[in-house]
């Protein structure tokens, strides 16, 4: 059966700096109508750097919406029409100072498809060369180096609550194990 919902009209819209929010009236497969709140997001890219000694590099930063400091793989928002790999490489340099000799795609995932259009592209950065980090203006973060095995254990224990980072670590574990 086809469960596609058809948008009848947008009732309300908020246009923000990063996101737009809409309230849509839709027709359901059974013919009835319902409302859907939609957050339109341009998407982003996340890149997990791992050096030749098996150390992973994450950033710790404060996330205002949840009021917590999170451990995350470097990531950023896609600019309009930007290739996700270009975005990931840019964020790697800005947040860590690294450049990667090799970048391995880890897949693309929807962060919360029940209400958001955000799609995140994940990468593993290998063969790292050190440079100087240059975070965006207004971006405050600390670079955290830890053995990849410990980061993987933290994900498995539920100590990494950032979804994109947890998925990237789990995907990277397969690549690093030679699977």
JSON list of C-alpha atoms in Angstrom, two decimals:
[
{"chain": "A", "resi": 1, "resn": "UNK", "atom": "CA", "xyz": [0.00, 0.00, 0.00]},
{"chain": "A", "resi": 2, "resn": "UNK", "atom": "CA", "xyz": [1.13, 3.55, -0.69]},
{"chain": "A", "resi": 3, "resn": "UNK", "atom": "CA", "xyz": [1.23, 5.58, 2.54]},
{"chain": "A", "resi": 4, "resn": "UNK", "atom": "CA", "xyz": [2.32, 8.83, 0.92]},
{"chain": "A", "resi": 5, "resn": "UNK", "atom": "CA", "xyz": [0.82, 11.96, 2.44]},
{"chain": "A", "resi": 6, "resn": "UNK", "atom": "CA", "xyz": [-0.05, 14.85, 0.11]},
{"chain": "A", "resi": 7, "resn": "UNK", "atom": "CA", "xyz": [0.59, 18.44, 1.17]},
{"chain": "A", "resi": 8, "resn": "UNK", "atom": "CA", "xyz": [-2.58, 20.49, 0.70]},
{"chain": "A", "resi": 9, "resn": "UNK", "atom": "CA", "xyz": [-1.18, 23.83, 1.83]},
{"chain": "A", "resi": 10, "resn": "UNK", "atom": "CA", "xyz": [1.36, 25.49, 4.09]},
{"chain": "A", "resi": 11, "resn": "UNK", "atom": "CA", "xyz": [-0.47, 27.32, 6.84]},
{"chain": "A", "resi": 12, "resn": "UNK", "atom": "CA", "xyz": [2.33, 29.05, 8.65]},
{"chain": "A", "resi": 13, "resn": "UNK", "atom": "CA", "xyz": [6.05, 29.60, 8.13]},
{"chain": "A", "resi": 14, "resn": "UNK", "atom": "CA", "xyz": [8.92, 30.88, 10.19]},
{"chain": "A", "resi": 15, "resn": "UNK", "atom": "CA", "xyz": [12.05, 31.70, 8.19]},
{"chain": "A", "resi": 16, "resn": "UNK", "atom": "CA", "xyz": [15.20, 31.63, 10.29]},
{"chain": "A", "resi": 17, "resn": "UNK", "atom": "CA", "xyz": [18.93, 31.95, 9.81]},
{"chain": "A", "resi": 18, "resn": "UNK", "atom": "CA", "xyz": [19.55, 28.19, 9.52]},
{"chain": "A", "resi": 19, "resn": "UNK", "atom": "CA", "xyz": [16.11, 26.60, 9.53]},
{"chain": "A", "resi": 20, "resn": "UNK", "atom": "CA", "xyz": [12.62, 27.27, 8.28]},
{"chain": "A", "resi": 21, "resn": "UNK", "atom": "CA", "xyz": [9.60, 25.93, 10.14]},
{"chain": "A", "resi": 22, "resn": "UNK", "atom": "CA", "xyz": [6.28, 25.21, 8.52]},
{"chain": "A", "resi": 23, "resn": "UNK", "atom": "CA", "xyz": [2.88, 23.95, 9.50]},
{"chain": "A", "resi": 24, "resn": "UNK", "atom": "CA", "xyz": [1.38, 21.93, 6.66]},
{"chain": "A", "resi": 25, "resn": "UNK", "atom": "CA", "xyz": [-2.12, 20.56, 6.21]},
{"chain": "A", "resi": 26, "resn": "UNK", "atom": "CA", "xyz": [-1.87, 17.13, 4.54]},
{"chain": "A", "resi": 27, "resn": "UNK", "atom": "CA", "xyz": [-4.18, 14.49, 3.13]},
{"chain": "A", "resi": 28, "resn": "UNK", "atom": "CA", "xyz": [-3.56, 11.05, 4.65]},
{"chain": "A", "resi": 29, "resn": "UNK", "atom": "CA", "xyz": [-3.81, 7.76, 2.71]},
{"chain": "A", "resi": 30, "resn": "UNK", "atom": "CA", "xyz": [-7.31, 7.12, 4.07]},
{"chain": "A", "resi": 31, "resn": "UNK", "atom": "CA", "xyz": [-8.54, 10.52, 2.80]},
{"chain": "A", "resi": 32, "resn": "UNK", "atom": "CA", "xyz": [-8.62, 12.28, 6.16]},
{"chain": "A", "resi": 33, "resn": "UNK", "atom": "CA", "xyz": [-6.59, 15.40, 6.86]},
{"chain": "A", "resi": 34, "resn": "UNK", "atom": "CA", "xyz": [-3.92, 16.14, 9.46]},
{"chain": "A", "resi": 35, "resn": "UNK", "atom": "CA", "xyz": [-1.25, 18.71, 10.33]},
{"chain": "A", "resi": 36, "resn": "UNK", "atom": "CA", "xyz": [2.51, 18.22, 10.01]},
{"chain": "A", "resi": 37, "resn": "UNK", "atom": "CA", "xyz": [5.09, 20.50, 11.58]},
{"chain": "A", "resi": 38, "resn": "UNK", "atom": "CA", "xyz": [8.19, 20.59, 9.40]},
{"chain": "A", "resi": 39, "resn": "UNK", "atom": "CA", "xyz": [11.68, 21.88, 10.13]},
{"chain": "A", "resi": 40, "resn": "UNK", "atom": "CA", "xyz": [13.50, 22.49, 6.84]},
{"chain": "A", "resi": 41, "resn": "UNK", "atom": "CA", "xyz": [17.26, 22.21, 7.33]},
{"chain": "A", "resi": 42, "resn": "UNK", "atom": "CA", "xyz": [19.98, 22.38, 4.63]},
{"chain": "A", "resi": 43, "resn": "UNK", "atom": "CA", "xyz": [21.76, 19.31, 6.00]},
{"chain": "A", "resi": 44, "resn": "UNK", "atom": "CA", "xyz": [25.29, 18.90, 7.20]},
{"chain": "A", "resi": 45, "resn": "UNK", "atom": "CA", "xyz": [28.49, 16.90, 7.11]},
{"chain": "A", "resi": 46, "resn": "UNK", "atom": "CA", "xyz": [30.36, 15.22, 9.95]},
{"chain": "A", "resi": 47, "resn": "UNK", "atom": "CA", "xyz": [33.92, 13.91, 9.79]},
{"chain": "A", "resi": 48, "resn": "UNK", "atom": "CA", "xyz": [35.67, 11.71, 12.35]},
{"chain": "A", "resi": 49, "resn": "UNK", "atom": "CA", "xyz": [39.48, 12.07, 12.25]},
{"chain": "A", "resi": 50, "resn": "UNK", "atom": "CA", "xyz": [41.56, 9.07, 13.33]},
{"chain": "A", "resi": 51, "resn": "UNK", "atom": "CA", "xyz": [45.35, 9.22, 13.27]},
{"chain": "A", "resi": 52, "resn": "UNK", "atom": "CA", "xyz": [47.87, 6.49, 12.47]},
{"chain": "A", "resi": 53, "resn": "UNK", "atom": "CA", "xyz": [48.28, 5.65, 16.18]},
{"chain": "A", "resi": 54, "resn": "UNK", "atom": "CA", "xyz": [44.57, 4.88, 16.58]},
{"chain": "A", "resi": 55, "resn": "UNK", "atom": "CA", "xyz": [43.57, 8.15, 18.26]},
{"chain": "A", "resi": 56, "resn": "UNK", "atom": "CA", "xyz": [40.28, 9.83, 17.43]},
{"chain": "A", "resi": 57, "resn": "UNK", "atom": "CA", "xyz": [39.75, 13.57, 17.63]},
{"chain": "A", "resi": 58, "resn": "UNK", "atom": "CA", "xyz": [36.44, 15.08, 18.69]},
{"chain": "A", "resi": 59, "resn": "UNK", "atom": "CA", "xyz": [35.37, 18.50, 19.83]},
{"chain": "A", "resi": 60, "resn": "UNK", "atom": "CA", "xyz": [33.63, 19.37, 23.06]},
{"chain": "A", "resi": 61, "resn": "UNK", "atom": "CA", "xyz": [31.23, 22.27, 22.73]},
{"chain": "A", "resi": 62, "resn": "UNK", "atom": "CA", "xyz": [28.25, 23.74, 24.49]},
{"chain": "A", "resi": 63, "resn": "UNK", "atom": "CA", "xyz": [24.89, 23.12, 22.78]},
{"chain": "A", "resi": 64, "resn": "UNK", "atom": "CA", "xyz": [22.44, 25.80, 23.83]},
{"chain": "A", "resi": 65, "resn": "UNK", "atom": "CA", "xyz": [19.19, 23.95, 22.91]},
{"chain": "A", "resi": 66, "resn": "UNK", "atom": "CA", "xyz": [19.94, 21.16, 25.40]},
{"chain": "A", "resi": 67, "resn": "UNK", "atom": "CA", "xyz": [22.06, 23.16, 27.86]},
{"chain": "A", "resi": 68, "resn": "UNK", "atom": "CA", "xyz": [24.94, 20.69, 27.81]},
{"chain": "A", "resi": 69, "resn": "UNK", "atom": "CA", "xyz": [28.52, 20.31, 26.63]},
{"chain": "A", "resi": 70, "resn": "UNK", "atom": "CA", "xyz": [28.71, 17.46, 24.10]},
{"chain": "A", "resi": 71, "resn": "UNK", "atom": "CA", "xyz": [31.55, 15.39, 22.72]},
{"chain": "A", "resi": 72, "resn": "UNK", "atom": "CA", "xyz": [31.12, 15.41, 18.95]},
{"chain": "A", "resi": 73, "resn": "UNK", "atom": "CA", "xyz": [32.93, 14.62, 15.74]},
{"chain": "A", "resi": 74, "resn": "UNK", "atom": "CA", "xyz": [33.69, 17.83, 13.82]},
{"chain": "A", "resi": 75, "resn": "UNK", "atom": "CA", "xyz": [30.67, 18.85, 11.75]},
{"chain": "A", "resi": 76, "resn": "UNK", "atom": "CA", "xyz": [28.94, 21.73, 10.07]},
{"chain": "A", "resi": 77, "resn": "UNK", "atom": "CA", "xyz": [26.03, 22.93, 8.01]},
{"chain": "A", "resi": 78, "resn": "UNK", "atom": "CA", "xyz": [25.99, 22.57, 4.25]},
{"chain": "A", "resi": 79, "resn": "UNK", "atom": "CA", "xyz": [25.95, 25.80, 2.30]},
{"chain": "A", "resi": 80, "resn": "UNK", "atom": "CA", "xyz": [23.40, 25.98, -0.54]},
{"chain": "A", "resi": 81, "resn": "UNK", "atom": "CA", "xyz": [24.49, 23.56, -3.29]},
{"chain": "A", "resi": 82, "resn": "UNK", "atom": "CA", "xyz": [27.65, 22.54, -1.44]},
{"chain": "A", "resi": 83, "resn": "UNK", "atom": "CA", "xyz": [29.14, 19.07, -1.89]},
{"chain": "A", "resi": 84, "resn": "UNK", "atom": "CA", "xyz": [29.03, 17.30, 1.51]},
{"chain": "A", "resi": 85, "resn": "UNK", "atom": "CA", "xyz": [32.65, 16.16, 1.12]},
{"chain": "A", "resi": 86, "resn": "UNK", "atom": "CA", "xyz": [33.77, 19.78, 0.66]},
{"chain": "A", "resi": 87, "resn": "UNK", "atom": "CA", "xyz": [31.82, 20.75, 3.80]},
{"chain": "A", "resi": 88, "resn": "UNK", "atom": "CA", "xyz": [33.34, 17.88, 5.81]},
{"chain": "A", "resi": 89, "resn": "UNK", "atom": "CA", "xyz": [36.88, 18.79, 4.74]},
{"chain": "A", "resi": 90, "resn": "UNK", "atom": "CA", "xyz": [36.28, 22.45, 5.59]},
{"chain": "A", "resi": 91, "resn": "UNK", "atom": "CA", "xyz": [34.94, 21.59, 9.05]},
{"chain": "A", "resi": 92, "resn": "UNK", "atom": "CA", "xyz": [37.86, 19.23, 9.69]},
{"chain": "A", "resi": 93, "resn": "UNK", "atom": "CA", "xyz": [40.30, 22.08, 9.08]},
{"chain": "A", "resi": 94, "resn": "UNK", "atom": "CA", "xyz": [38.32, 24.73, 10.93]},
{"chain": "A", "resi": 95, "resn": "UNK", "atom": "CA", "xyz": [37.64, 22.69, 14.06]},
{"chain": "A", "resi": 96, "resn": "UNK", "atom": "CA", "xyz": [40.80, 20.54, 14.34]},
{"chain": "A", "resi": 97, "resn": "UNK", "atom": "CA", "xyz": [43.43, 22.01, 12.03]},
{"chain": "A", "resi": 98, "resn": "UNK", "atom": "CA", "xyz": [43.83, 18.64, 10.31]},
{"chain": "A", "resi": 99, "resn": "UNK", "atom": "CA", "xyz": [43.78, 17.84, 6.62]},
{"chain": "A", "resi": 100, "resn": "UNK", "atom": "CA", "xyz": [43.13, 14.28, 5.54]},
{"chain": "A", "resi": 101, "resn": "UNK", "atom": "CA", "xyz": [45.13, 12.30, 3.02]},
{"chain": "A", "resi": 102, "resn": "UNK", "atom": "CA", "xyz": [42.21, 9.91, 2.71]},
{"chain": "A", "resi": 103, "resn": "UNK", "atom": "CA", "xyz": [38.50, 10.35, 3.40]},
{"chain": "A", "resi": 104, "resn": "UNK", "atom": "CA", "xyz": [36.15, 7.37, 3.58]},
{"chain": "A", "resi": 105, "resn": "UNK", "atom": "CA", "xyz": [32.38, 7.91, 3.23]},
{"chain": "A", "resi": 106, "resn": "UNK", "atom": "CA", "xyz": [30.37, 6.37, 6.10]},
{"chain": "A", "resi": 107, "resn": "UNK", "atom": "CA", "xyz": [26.87, 6.96, 4.72]},
{"chain": "A", "resi": 108, "resn": "UNK", "atom": "CA", "xyz": [24.15, 9.57, 5.06]},
{"chain": "A", "resi": 109, "resn": "UNK", "atom": "CA", "xyz": [21.46, 9.64, 7.72]},
{"chain": "A", "resi": 110, "resn": "UNK", "atom": "CA", "xyz": [18.35, 11.64, 8.64]},
{"chain": "A", "resi": 111, "resn": "UNK", "atom": "CA", "xyz": [18.75, 13.14, 12.10]},
{"chain": "A", "resi": 112, "resn": "UNK", "atom": "CA", "xyz": [15.05, 13.16, 13.03]},
{"chain": "A", "resi": 113, "resn": "UNK", "atom": "CA", "xyz": [12.78, 12.38, 10.05]},
{"chain": "A", "resi": 114, "resn": "UNK", "atom": "CA", "xyz": [9.57, 12.70, 12.04]},
{"chain": "A", "resi": 115, "resn": "UNK", "atom": "CA", "xyz": [9.79, 16.49, 11.79]},
{"chain": "A", "resi": 116, "resn": "UNK", "atom": "CA", "xyz": [13.07, 17.54, 10.16]},
{"chain": "A", "resi": 117, "resn": "UNK", "atom": "CA", "xyz": [14.43, 17.34, 6.62]},
{"chain": "A", "resi": 118, "resn": "UNK", "atom": "CA", "xyz": [18.06, 17.41, 7.89]},
{"chain": "A", "resi": 119, "resn": "UNK", "atom": "CA", "xyz": [20.31, 14.83, 6.22]},
{"chain": "A", "resi": 120, "resn": "UNK", "atom": "CA", "xyz": [23.81, 14.32, 7.61]},
{"chain": "A", "resi": 121, "resn": "UNK", "atom": "CA", "xyz": [26.69, 12.96, 5.53]},
{"chain": "A", "resi": 122, "resn": "UNK", "atom": "CA", "xyz": [29.32, 11.11, 7.59]},
{"chain": "A", "resi": 123, "resn": "UNK", "atom": "CA", "xyz": [33.01, 10.58, 6.80]},
{"chain": "A", "resi": 124, "resn": "UNK", "atom": "CA", "xyz": [36.14, 9.05, 8.31]},
{"chain": "A", "resi": 125, "resn": "UNK", "atom": "CA", "xyz": [39.34, 11.08, 7.94]},
{"chain": "A", "resi": 126, "resn": "UNK", "atom": "CA", "xyz": [42.62, 9.16, 7.77]},
{"chain": "A", "resi": 127, "resn": "UNK", "atom": "CA", "xyz": [46.28, 9.89, 6.97]},
{"chain": "A", "resi": 128, "resn": "UNK", "atom": "CA", "xyz": [46.08, 13.15, 8.90]},
{"chain": "A", "resi": 129, "resn": "UNK", "atom": "CA", "xyz": [48.38, 16.14, 8.58]},
{"chain": "A", "resi": 130, "resn": "UNK", "atom": "CA", "xyz": [48.47, 18.65, 11.42]},
{"chain": "A", "resi": 131, "resn": "UNK", "atom": "CA", "xyz": [47.73, 22.33, 10.92]},
{"chain": "A", "resi": 132, "resn": "UNK", "atom": "CA", "xyz": [46.17, 25.09, 12.97]},
{"chain": "A", "resi": 133, "resn": "UNK", "atom": "CA", "xyz": [42.48, 25.11, 13.83]},
{"chain": "A", "resi": 134, "resn": "UNK", "atom": "CA", "xyz": [40.48, 28.21, 12.91]},
{"chain": "A", "resi": 135, "resn": "UNK", "atom": "CA", "xyz": [36.92, 27.90, 14.25]},
{"chain": "A", "resi": 136, "resn": "UNK", "atom": "CA", "xyz": [34.18, 30.16, 12.93]},
{"chain": "A", "resi": 137, "resn": "UNK", "atom": "CA", "xyz": [33.56, 33.44, 14.72]},
{"chain": "A", "resi": 138, "resn": "UNK", "atom": "CA", "xyz": [31.40, 32.74, 17.76]},
{"chain": "A", "resi": 139, "resn": "UNK", "atom": "CA", "xyz": [32.33, 29.04, 17.78]},
{"chain": "A", "resi": 140, "resn": "UNK", "atom": "CA", "xyz": [33.96, 27.93, 21.04]},
{"chain": "A", "resi": 141, "resn": "UNK", "atom": "CA", "xyz": [35.22, 24.38, 21.34]},
{"chain": "A", "resi": 142, "resn": "UNK", "atom": "CA", "xyz": [37.99, 22.21, 22.74]},
{"chain": "A", "resi": 143, "resn": "UNK", "atom": "CA", "xyz": [39.77, 19.54, 20.73]},
{"chain": "A", "resi": 144, "resn": "UNK", "atom": "CA", "xyz": [39.68, 16.19, 22.54]},
{"chain": "A", "resi": 145, "resn": "UNK", "atom": "CA", "xyz": [42.11, 13.40, 21.64]},
{"chain": "A", "resi": 146, "resn": "UNK", "atom": "CA", "xyz": [41.32, 9.90, 22.84]},
{"chain": "A", "resi": 147, "resn": "UNK", "atom": "CA", "xyz": [42.02, 6.35, 21.71]},
{"chain": "A", "resi": 148, "resn": "UNK", "atom": "CA", "xyz": [39.44, 5.28, 19.12]},
{"chain": "A", "resi": 149, "resn": "UNK", "atom": "CA", "xyz": [38.86, 2.13, 21.20]},
{"chain": "A", "resi": 150, "resn": "UNK", "atom": "CA", "xyz": [37.85, 4.30, 24.18]},
{"chain": "A", "resi": 151, "resn": "UNK", "atom": "CA", "xyz": [35.55, 6.46, 22.03]},
{"chain": "A", "resi": 152, "resn": "UNK", "atom": "CA", "xyz": [33.91, 3.28, 20.70]},
{"chain": "A", "resi": 153, "resn": "UNK", "atom": "CA", "xyz": [33.47, 2.00, 24.27]},
{"chain": "A", "resi": 154, "resn": "UNK", "atom": "CA", "xyz": [31.92, 5.35, 25.27]},
{"chain": "A", "resi": 155, "resn": "UNK", "atom": "CA", "xyz": [29.42, 5.04, 22.40]},
{"chain": "A", "resi": 156, "resn": "UNK", "atom": "CA", "xyz": [28.56, 1.48, 23.42]},
{"chain": "A", "resi": 157, "resn": "UNK", "atom": "CA", "xyz": [28.04, 2.59, 27.05]},
{"chain": "A", "resi": 158, "resn": "UNK", "atom": "CA", "xyz": [25.71, 5.38, 25.92]},
{"chain": "A", "resi": 159, "resn": "UNK", "atom": "CA", "xyz": [28.10, 8.15, 27.01]},
{"chain": "A", "resi": 160, "resn": "UNK", "atom": "CA", "xyz": [28.10, 9.87, 23.61]},
{"chain": "A", "resi": 161, "resn": "UNK", "atom": "CA", "xyz": [24.63, 11.32, 23.15]},
{"chain": "A", "resi": 162, "resn": "UNK", "atom": "CA", "xyz": [25.27, 13.08, 19.84]},
{"chain": "A", "resi": 163, "resn": "UNK", "atom": "CA", "xyz": [23.64, 10.84, 17.21]},
{"chain": "A", "resi": 164, "resn": "UNK", "atom": "CA", "xyz": [25.83, 11.75, 14.24]},
{"chain": "A", "resi": 165, "resn": "UNK", "atom": "CA", "xyz": [28.97, 11.07, 16.26]},
{"chain": "A", "resi": 166, "resn": "UNK", "atom": "CA", "xyz": [27.69, 7.74, 17.58]},
{"chain": "A", "resi": 167, "resn": "UNK", "atom": "CA", "xyz": [26.79, 6.56, 14.07]},
{"chain": "A", "resi": 168, "resn": "UNK", "atom": "CA", "xyz": [30.12, 7.76, 12.64]},
{"chain": "A", "resi": 169, "resn": "UNK", "atom": "CA", "xyz": [32.05, 5.91, 15.36]},
{"chain": "A", "resi": 170, "resn": "UNK", "atom": "CA", "xyz": [30.11, 2.68, 14.86]},
{"chain": "A", "resi": 171, "resn": "UNK", "atom": "CA", "xyz": [30.52, 2.86, 11.07]},
{"chain": "A", "resi": 172, "resn": "UNK", "atom": "CA", "xyz": [34.22, 3.75, 11.38]},
{"chain": "A", "resi": 173, "resn": "UNK", "atom": "CA", "xyz": [34.81, 0.75, 13.67]},
{"chain": "A", "resi": 174, "resn": "UNK", "atom": "CA", "xyz": [34.01, -1.57, 10.75]},
{"chain": "A", "resi": 175, "resn": "UNK", "atom": "CA", "xyz": [36.38, 0.28, 8.41]},
{"chain": "A", "resi": 176, "resn": "UNK", "atom": "CA", "xyz": [39.20, 0.40, 10.96]},
{"chain": "A", "resi": 177, "resn": "UNK", "atom": "CA", "xyz": [38.75, -3.31, 11.73]},
{"chain": "A", "resi": 178, "resn": "UNK", "atom": "CA", "xyz": [39.25, -4.04, 8.03]},
{"chain": "A", "resi": 179, "resn": "UNK", "atom": "CA", "xyz": [35.71, -5.30, 7.43]}
]
